[in-house]
Coordinates of C-alpha atoms in Angstrom, one line a residue:
M1 CA 0.0 0.0 0.0
T2 CA 2.8 2.5 0.8
G3 CA 3.9 2.5 -2.8
L4 CA 0.7 4.4 -3.7
F5 CA 1.7 7.5 -1.8
H6 CA 4.2 10.1 -3.1
S7 CA 4.0 11.9 0.2
L8 CA 2.1 11.6 3.5
W9 CA 1.1 14.4 5.9
I10 CA 1.0 13.4 9.5
L11 CA -0.4 15.4 12.5
I12 CA 1.4 14.7 15.7
S13 CA 0.3 16.3 19.1
V14 CA 3.1 17.2 21.4
R15 CA 2.1 18.0 25.0
S16 CA 4.1 20.6 27.0
E17 CA 3.6 21.7 30.6
S18 CA 0.2 23.2 30.0
N19 CA -0.7 23.0 26.4
T20 CA -0.8 20.7 23.4
H21 CA 1.2 21.9 20.4
R22 CA 0.4 20.4 17.0
I23 CA 3.3 19.9 14.6
W24 CA 2.6 18.9 10.9
Y25 CA 5.2 16.6 9.5
R26 CA 5.6 15.6 5.9
S27 CA 6.9 12.2 4.9
T28 CA 8.9 12.2 1.7
G29 CA 9.8 8.6 1.4
L30 CA 7.8 5.4 0.9
T31 CA 8.6 4.3 4.4
G32 CA 6.4 6.9 6.1
I33 CA 9.2 8.3 8.3
P34 CA 8.9 12.1 9.0
A35 CA 11.6 14.1 7.3
Y36 CA 11.0 17.6 8.6
A37 CA 8.6 19.8 10.7
L38 CA 6.6 22.4 8.8
A39 CA 5.0 24.4 11.5
I40 CA 4.4 24.8 15.3
D41 CA 1.4 26.2 17.0
C42 CA 3.0 29.2 18.8
N43 CA 0.0 30.2 20.9
G44 CA 0.8 28.1 23.9
S45 CA 3.6 27.7 26.5
F46 CA 6.9 26.0 25.8
A47 CA 9.6 24.3 27.9
I48 CA 13.2 24.4 26.7
T49 CA 15.7 21.8 28.1
K50 CA 18.1 21.6 25.2
A51 CA 19.4 23.5 22.2
S52 CA 17.2 21.6 19.7
D53 CA 14.0 22.8 21.5
A54 CA 15.2 26.4 21.0
K55 CA 16.0 25.7 17.4
D56 CA 12.4 24.5 16.7
L57 CA 11.0 27.7 18.3
R58 CA 13.3 30.2 16.7
E59 CA 12.6 28.7 13.2
N60 CA 8.9 28.8 13.6
C61 CA 7.7 31.4 16.2
K62 CA 8.3 35.1 16.2
I63 CA 5.6 35.4 18.9
I64 CA 5.1 32.9 21.7
G65 CA 1.6 33.2 23.0
G66 CA 2.2 31.7 26.5
D67 CA 5.1 31.2 28.9
L68 CA 8.6 30.3 28.0
K69 CA 10.2 28.1 30.6
F70 CA 13.8 26.8 30.8
G71 CA 13.7 23.6 32.7
G72 CA 16.0 20.8 33.7
D73 CA 19.8 21.1 34.0
I74 CA 20.6 22.7 30.7
S75 CA 24.0 21.8 29.3
E76 CA 24.0 23.6 25.9
N77 CA 23.9 27.2 24.8
I78 CA 20.4 28.4 24.0
N79 CA 19.9 30.6 21.0
L80 CA 16.5 32.2 20.4
D81 CA 17.3 34.5 17.5
G82 CA 14.0 35.0 15.6
V83 CA 11.7 35.1 18.6
E84 CA 10.5 38.7 19.1
E85 CA 7.8 38.4 21.8
V86 CA 7.0 36.2 24.7
R87 CA 3.4 37.1 25.8
G88 CA 3.6 35.2 29.0
D89 CA 6.3 34.6 31.7
W90 CA 10.0 33.9 31.1
R91 CA 11.2 31.5 33.8
H92 CA 14.2 29.3 34.6
N93 CA 13.5 26.6 37.1
P94 CA 16.6 24.3 37.2
L95 CA 16.7 20.8 38.6
S96 CA 19.9 21.6 40.5
D97 CA 19.4 21.6 44.3
Y98 CA 20.4 24.3 46.7
R99 CA 23.4 22.4 48.0
G100 CA 25.8 23.7 45.4
K101 CA 25.2 21.2 42.6
V102 CA 25.8 23.0 39.3
G103 CA 26.0 21.4 35.8
T104 CA 27.7 22.6 32.7
L105 CA 27.9 26.4 32.2
F106 CA 25.7 27.7 29.4
N107 CA 24.4 30.9 27.8
I108 CA 20.9 32.1 26.7
S109 CA 20.7 34.7 23.9
S110 CA 18.4 36.3 21.5
S111 CA 19.2 39.4 19.3
T112 CA 15.6 39.7 18.2
L113 CA 13.6 39.6 21.5
K114 CA 11.8 42.9 22.2
L115 CA 9.0 42.1 24.7
V116 CA 8.3 39.8 27.6
D117 CA 4.7 40.5 28.6
G118 CA 4.9 38.8 32.0
I119 CA 7.3 37.9 34.8
F120 CA 11.0 37.5 34.1
D121 CA 12.3 35.1 36.7
L122 CA 15.7 33.4 36.8
T123 CA 16.1 31.5 40.0
G124 CA 18.5 29.1 41.7
P125 CA 22.1 27.9 41.7
N126 CA 22.5 26.8 38.1
G127 CA 24.9 27.0 35.2
L128 CA 23.6 30.0 33.5
E129 CA 26.7 32.2 32.8
R130 CA 25.6 34.8 30.2
L131 CA 22.2 36.3 29.4
I132 CA 22.4 38.3 26.2
L133 CA 19.2 40.0 25.2
P134 CA 20.4 43.4 23.9
N135 CA 17.2 44.4 22.1
L136 CA 14.7 43.5 24.9
G137 CA 12.9 46.8 25.5
N138 CA 10.0 46.0 27.8
I139 CA 9.3 43.5 30.6
S140 CA 5.8 44.1 31.8
E141 CA 6.2 42.5 35.2
S142 CA 8.9 42.0 37.8
V143 CA 12.5 41.0 37.0
S144 CA 14.2 38.7 39.4
F145 CA 17.8 37.2 39.4
D146 CA 17.5 35.2 42.6
S147 CA 20.6 33.2 43.9
M148 CA 22.2 33.2 40.5
A149 CA 25.5 31.6 41.6
N150 CA 27.2 31.6 38.2
L151 CA 25.8 34.5 36.2
T152 CA 28.6 36.8 35.1
H153 CA 27.1 38.9 32.2
V154 CA 23.6 40.4 31.6
D155 CA 23.1 42.4 28.4
F156 CA 19.9 44.4 28.7
T157 CA 21.3 47.2 26.5
N158 CA 17.9 48.6 25.3
L159 CA 15.7 47.7 28.3
K160 CA 13.6 50.7 29.1
Y161 CA 10.8 49.5 31.3
F162 CA 10.0 46.9 33.9
R163 CA 7.9 46.7 37.1
S164 CA 10.6 46.0 39.6
L165 CA 14.1 44.4 39.9
N166 CA 15.7 42.0 42.3
L167 CA 19.4 41.2 41.9
E168 CA 21.3 38.6 43.8
T169 CA 24.3 37.7 41.6
P170 CA 27.5 37.2 43.5
K171 CA 29.7 36.6 40.4
L172 CA 28.1 39.3 38.2
Q173 CA 30.8 41.2 36.3
E174 CA 28.6 43.3 33.9
F175 CA 25.0 44.5 33.9
K176 CA 24.6 46.3 30.6
I177 CA 21.7 48.7 30.3
D178 CA 21.8 52.1 28.5
E179 CA 19.1 54.0 30.5
L180 CA 15.9 52.8 32.3
K181 CA 13.0 55.1 31.4
G182 CA 10.3 54.2 33.8
F183 CA 8.1 51.5 35.3
T184 CA 5.4 49.5 33.6
R185 CA 1.7 49.8 34.1
N186 CA 2.0 52.8 36.4
Y187 CA 3.6 50.6 39.1
T188 CA 5.5 52.5 41.9
G189 CA 8.8 50.8 41.1
R190 CA 11.3 49.0 43.2
I191 CA 15.0 48.0 42.9
F192 CA 16.5 45.7 45.5
I193 CA 20.2 44.7 45.0
S194 CA 21.3 42.3 47.7
D195 CA 24.5 41.3 45.8
G196 CA 25.8 43.1 42.8
G197 CA 28.9 40.9 42.4
S198 CA 31.8 42.8 40.9
V199 CA 29.9 45.1 38.5
E200 CA 31.6 48.4 38.1
S201 CA 28.6 50.5 37.0
L202 CA 24.8 50.4 37.5
D203 CA 24.2 54.0 36.4
G204 CA 22.0 52.8 33.6
L205 CA 19.4 51.8 36.1
F206 CA 19.5 54.9 38.2
K207 CA 20.8 58.0 36.2
G208 CA 17.6 58.8 34.2
P209 CA 15.2 61.5 35.4
I210 CA 12.4 58.9 36.0
A211 CA 9.1 60.5 37.2
P212 CA 6.8 58.5 39.4
A213 CA 3.3 57.4 38.2
N214 CA 1.9 59.7 40.9
E215 CA 3.2 61.5 43.9
T216 CA 1.4 59.2 46.4
Q217 CA 3.1 56.0 45.2
L218 CA 6.9 56.6 44.9
P219 CA 9.6 54.1 44.0
T220 CA 12.2 52.6 46.4
I221 CA 15.8 51.7 46.1
T222 CA 17.7 49.3 48.4
I223 CA 21.4 48.4 47.6
Q224 CA 23.3 46.2 50.1
K225 CA 26.5 45.1 48.3
I226 CA 28.2 46.7 45.3
P227 CA 31.9 46.5 46.3
N228 CA 33.5 47.4 42.9
I229 CA 31.5 50.5 42.1
K230 CA 33.3 53.8 42.6
Q231 CA 30.5 56.2 41.6
L232 CA 26.7 55.7 41.8
T233 CA 24.4 58.2 40.2
L234 CA 20.8 58.7 41.4
G235 CA 18.8 60.8 38.9
W236 CA 15.2 59.7 39.6
R237 CA 12.9 62.7 40.1
S238 CA 11.1 61.6 43.2
I239 CA 12.0 58.6 45.5
L240 CA 10.3 57.4 48.6
S241 CA 13.4 55.7 50.1
A242 CA 17.0 55.1 49.1
H243 CA 19.0 52.9 51.4
I244 CA 22.6 52.5 49.9
S245 CA 25.5 50.4 51.2
G246 CA 28.6 49.2 49.5
Q247 CA 28.9 46.1 51.6
L248 CA 27.0 44.3 54.3
W249 CA 27.8 45.7 57.7
Y250 CA 29.3 42.4 59.0
Q251 CA 31.7 41.9 56.1
H252 CA 34.5 44.1 57.5
W253 CA 37.2 41.5 56.8
S254 CA 37.3 42.6 53.1
P255 CA 38.6 46.0 52.0
P256 CA 35.7 48.5 52.2
P257 CA 34.3 49.9 49.0
I258 CA 35.0 53.5 48.1
I259 CA 31.8 54.9 46.6
T260 CA 30.8 58.5 45.8
L261 CA 27.0 59.0 45.6
I262 CA 26.0 61.5 43.0
L263 CA 22.5 62.9 43.7
G264 CA 21.2 64.1 40.3
G265 CA 21.8 62.6 36.9
P266 CA 23.1 64.3 33.7
N267 CA 19.5 65.3 32.8
S268 CA 18.0 65.7 36.3
E269 CA 17.1 69.2 37.3
T270 CA 15.0 68.2 40.3
V271 CA 15.7 65.3 42.7
H272 CA 13.6 64.7 45.8
I273 CA 14.3 61.8 48.2
H274 CA 11.9 61.4 51.2
E275 CA 14.3 59.1 53.0
L276 CA 18.1 58.7 52.2
E277 CA 20.3 56.5 54.2
T278 CA 23.9 55.7 53.5
R279 CA 26.0 53.1 55.2
E280 CA 29.3 51.1 54.7
G281 CA 31.3 52.1 51.7
I282 CA 29.7 55.4 50.9
I283 CA 32.5 57.9 51.4
G284 CA 31.1 61.0 49.8
L285 CA 28.0 62.8 48.5
E286 CA 27.9 65.2 45.5
R287 CA 25.2 67.1 43.8
G288 CA 24.7 66.5 40.1
S289 CA 26.0 69.3 37.8
K290 CA 22.6 69.8 36.2
T291 CA 20.6 69.6 39.5
S292 CA 19.2 72.9 40.7
N293 CA 16.8 71.5 43.2
L294 CA 18.0 68.7 45.5
S295 CA 15.7 68.2 48.5
I296 CA 15.9 65.5 51.1
G297 CA 13.3 64.7 53.7
S298 CA 15.3 62.6 56.2
F299 CA 19.1 62.0 55.7
R300 CA 20.9 59.4 57.8
S301 CA 24.7 58.6 57.5
M302 CA 25.4 55.5 59.6
N303 CA 29.0 54.8 58.4
D304 CA 32.0 54.2 60.6
M305 CA 34.4 54.2 57.7
I306 CA 33.7 57.7 56.3
T307 CA 36.2 60.4 57.2
D308 CA 35.0 63.5 55.3
L309 CA 31.4 64.4 54.6
R310 CA 29.8 67.4 52.9
L311 CA 26.1 67.7 52.7
P312 CA 25.1 69.1 49.2
F313 CA 21.4 69.5 49.8
H314 CA 19.4 72.6 48.8
Q315 CA 16.8 71.6 51.4
V316 CA 16.6 68.9 54.1
S317 CA 14.3 68.4 57.1
D318 CA 16.2 66.0 59.3
V319 CA 19.9 65.1 59.5
A320 CA 21.4 62.2 61.6
I321 CA 25.1 61.5 61.3
R322 CA 27.2 58.8 63.0
G323 CA 30.9 58.3 62.0
D324 CA 33.6 57.1 64.3
R325 CA 36.4 58.0 61.9
M326 CA 34.9 61.3 60.7
T327 CA 37.4 64.2 60.8
S328 CA 35.4 66.8 58.9
L329 CA 31.8 67.7 58.3
E330 CA 30.6 70.5 56.1
L331 CA 27.2 72.2 55.8
P332 CA 27.0 74.2 52.5
K333 CA 25.9 77.8 52.1
E334 CA 22.5 76.4 51.1
A335 CA 22.1 75.4 54.7
E336 CA 21.2 79.0 55.5
Q337 CA 17.9 78.3 53.9
W338 CA 17.1 75.0 55.6
N339 CA 13.8 75.6 57.4
N340 CA 12.8 73.9 60.6
V341 CA 15.6 71.4 60.3
S342 CA 16.6 68.9 63.0
I343 CA 20.3 68.0 63.2
S344 CA 21.7 65.1 65.3
I345 CA 25.4 64.2 65.4
W346 CA 26.9 61.5 67.6
L347 CA 29.8 58.9 67.9
V348 CA 32.2 61.3 66.1
R349 CA 35.2 60.9 68.5
K350 CA 37.7 62.4 66.0
L351 CA 35.6 65.4 64.9
R352 CA 36.0 68.7 66.8
F353 CA 33.6 71.5 66.3
E354 CA 35.8 74.5 66.8
S355 CA 35.2 77.0 64.1
L356 CA 33.0 77.7 61.1
V357 CA 36.2 78.1 59.0
N358 CA 38.7 75.3 58.2
A359 CA 42.5 75.6 58.4
E360 CA 42.7 76.9 54.9
G361 CA 40.4 79.8 55.7
R362 CA 37.4 78.4 53.8
Q363 CA 34.0 78.5 55.6
T364 CA 32.8 74.9 55.9
W365 CA 29.8 75.4 58.2
Y366 CA 26.8 77.6 57.6
W367 CA 24.2 77.8 60.3
P368 CA 20.5 77.9 59.1
N369 CA 19.1 81.4 59.2
Q370 CA 15.6 79.9 59.5
T371 CA 14.1 78.3 62.6
M372 CA 15.7 75.1 63.6
S373 CA 13.6 72.3 65.1
S374 CA 16.4 70.8 67.1
F375 CA 20.2 70.6 67.3
Y376 CA 22.1 67.8 69.1
I377 CA 25.8 67.1 69.1
F378 CA 27.5 64.5 71.3
G379 CA 31.2 65.5 70.8
D380 CA 33.8 68.2 71.3
V381 CA 32.2 71.6 70.7
T382 CA 33.6 75.1 71.4
T383 CA 31.7 78.3 72.1
N384 CA 33.4 79.8 69.1
F385 CA 31.7 77.2 66.9
L386 CA 28.3 78.0 68.4
S387 CA 28.5 81.7 67.9
V388 CA 26.3 82.9 65.1

C-alpha cells in the first residue's frame, strides 16, 4: 500500500507543561518516516531543556503566546534569534538543588527579542553564565535574578521598562543597560540589590530622570552590596526611600568599597528623596552638575568608615550622622535656607567643632538662618563654633 503515496502528511500532538502543540510533518519517502517539521502552534507555552528545543522555536515562532520556561539542567547554549515576543512569563527553574550542585555552564541569547509581557524570573544555583538580550525593550512585570550563583554577564542594553528588579548575583561582572526610562503599568517601582557581584557600574538603572506614576506612590531603592562600584548616580525625580550600602555591615574582613554617591543625573534638574540612608562604603555625597533643586526629607549617614562628609542639599528636614572615623563635616551655604531642620550628630570621636572656618580659611559650616527644630551634638564643641 505504501507505494501508492508520493507523500504523506502526519499530524502529531506534542504536549508541553500546560498546552498541546500540533506539529505537521511531511513524509517524503515510501517508508512513512517524517523528514521535517513544517510548523508549530505558537500560541501556547513552551519548555526548553536543550538547544534543539530552542531551534524549533526560533525557526517557527516570532511570537510565543504563552510562557517560556527553561527547565532541567541545561548543558547547551540556548539561541532564540528569531523570537520577538513572549506574551507570558520567562522563567528558569533548574533541577539543581540548593546544596551547590551545578551542571555545565551555558548561555541564553536572542538578538531579536523585544518584549516579555509577564514575569522575568531566573532562580537558583544553576549553570547560566551569560544572558544576552540586547534588544529587549520592555518587561511588563517584575524582573528577578535570585541566587544566580554563576551568572557573570547580563546584556539588557535597550531595556527601558520593567515593574521591579531583584538582583542577587555574587559573580556578576557586567549588567549592561543604557538607561531605564520608567516602570510599567504605572507601578510604583522598586529595585533591590542584595549582591551586585563585581559590577563596576549600575548607572543605567538609576541615572535617568524617572518620574513617578503619581506623587502618592513613589519608587524605592535598596542596595546592600556593590563593592566594585566607585560612583553611583541617582537621577530619579522623586524617591520614597533610598538605602545605599557598598557592603554588608558584617563583612569588614574585606577592603571597604569607596563609593561616591551623585545625587542628580546628567538630565536631572530636580531630585527629591523622602528618606536617604547611606552606610558602609559610601565615602562622599555630591550634587549632580545639572541639578538645581536637591531636596531630602530625612538623611541618615550610619557609616563608621567615612572620614569627610559634605552635605550638598538645597533643602533637608532631618539630618542624623554617626561616624567614628569622621574628621570633617561640612554644611553648605544652602544650609542657611534650611527651614525647621533637625540635626543630630553623635559617635564622632575624631571630629572637633571648633570653628566655622577650616585651616585653609574656607568657611565649611553655615548655620541655618531659619528656625531650627532641634540641634544635638555629642562630641567636642567650642563656644566659638556655636557663635552665630
